[in-house]
């Protein structure tokens, strides 16, 4: 799993596919609302995006943490050491999202131009155990306050998980915590916190990996999270319960909806999906055949939240209701290696629901490619037999076009 340590992060871009008109929404006039923390498009590492997000039944590496709580203890075929690890880091830049309908609310663009999306995480495995964490950060620059200090807003989602493989590693189970926070700070070099909100709850998941069958099945359950203003906040609520910072009415809470995610994967061809753990595992992996056709599918069910608006609506301070109903996002993907030990291709599709009234779901099509390049030991840091690869993906839908490129170790 150490490939990500030497991998370059994926650079993701998103472009508009056309304009759309949207009626003006009334302005916010109080803090009597919540933020619906929901992400519709798949923003993930290159392989996951190429498979249209249908990664829950695979759940390998740090990228698996976001879709399956059992991921920290799920071993990849090439993981042969008793102690192993994985690291991941990725960015989405301002100009890549500015002119797209990112949250599928029928409106193109973001309220603020200066922002950065970051995802980082890591995991460590020892024997049948694994522990891992993932953080997804959204940072916005709001401008200057009355005293000339720079104001910055951050929204962060965290996941921390502990997992264990059971029954000869054919069943992996995990438990974890998921959290959400929102903060506003003033200043650049020395930051002063003006307001903070935080909430936390639990999640659990399982992954079935039968040695006798080239298949996997997954299920994860995530409890809803509600973050509220922390006690002792520098900016307390007024007599009417309103909290206003930098000209923004802050919400009474931030809410992650409950989620259920289930998936199934089946691999055709001579290459297995899993091999038995033992002293000869490294040799088994080395002689494995390469031919395969991997089919994977999953569905993500997200619950409703009450009295909520979207994050973009919060930034623009407009009342546009979000999350009033339960939504479903089915996802399917396929992966094949047409040129053995040289080229992998991926195709996928997923339905992105809208959390906003009157907006229809949109269907995405995804594709990806991964190419093995050459051997290089990186000046002795890796084995002389280490092969390097480049990969990329594209994600197309109505008013949405995403693409990404990356590099790392070929397995």
PDB file of C-alpha atoms in Angstrom, residues 112 114 140-154 183-188 192 194 245-248:
ATOM      1  CA  UNK A 112     -16.376  33.318  -3.465  1.00  0.00           C
ATOM      2  CA  UNK A 114     -10.646  32.477  -3.543  1.00  0.00           C
ATOM      3  CA  UNK A 140     -12.550  30.181   1.618  1.00  0.00           C
ATOM      4  CA  UNK A 141     -11.180  33.732   1.805  1.00  0.00           C
ATOM      5  CA  UNK A 142     -14.067  36.064   2.642  1.00  0.00           C
ATOM      6  CA  UNK A 143     -12.258  39.413   2.365  1.00  0.00           C
ATOM      7  CA  UNK A 144     -11.278  42.075   4.912  1.00  0.00           C
ATOM      8  CA  UNK A 145     -13.187  43.017   8.045  1.00  0.00           C
ATOM      9  CA  UNK A 146     -13.718  46.575   9.348  1.00  0.00           C
ATOM     10  CA  UNK A 147     -10.249  46.469  10.947  1.00  0.00           C
ATOM     11  CA  UNK A 148      -8.521  45.412   7.744  1.00  0.00           C
ATOM     12  CA  UNK A 149      -7.929  41.827   8.855  1.00  0.00           C
ATOM     13  CA  UNK A 150      -8.253  38.976   6.378  1.00  0.00           C
ATOM     14  CA  UNK A 151     -11.230  36.722   7.114  1.00  0.00           C
ATOM     15  CA  UNK A 152     -11.075  33.000   6.305  1.00  0.00           C
ATOM     16  CA  UNK A 153     -13.752  30.319   6.575  1.00  0.00           C
ATOM     17  CA  UNK A 154     -13.091  26.586   6.783  1.00  0.00           C
ATOM     18  CA  UNK A 183     -14.751  27.927  11.679  1.00  0.00           C
ATOM     19  CA  UNK A 184     -14.141  31.586  10.844  1.00  0.00           C
ATOM     20  CA  UNK A 185     -10.738  33.151  11.607  1.00  0.00           C
ATOM     21  CA  UNK A 186      -9.303  36.663  11.293  1.00  0.00           C
ATOM     22  CA  UNK A 187      -5.704  37.471  10.391  1.00  0.00           C
ATOM     23  CA  UNK A 188      -3.049  35.847   8.217  1.00  0.00           C
ATOM     24  CA  UNK A 192      -7.848  34.759  15.790  1.00  0.00           C
ATOM     25  CA  UNK A 194     -14.150  34.340  15.682  1.00  0.00           C
ATOM     26  CA  UNK A 245     -19.598  37.172  11.667  1.00  0.00           C
ATOM     27  CA  UNK A 246     -18.035  39.025   8.732  1.00  0.00           C
ATOM     28  CA  UNK A 247     -21.475  39.993   7.457  1.00  0.00           C
ATOM     29  CA  UNK A 248     -22.615  36.351   7.421  1.00  0.00           C
TER      30      UNK A 248
END
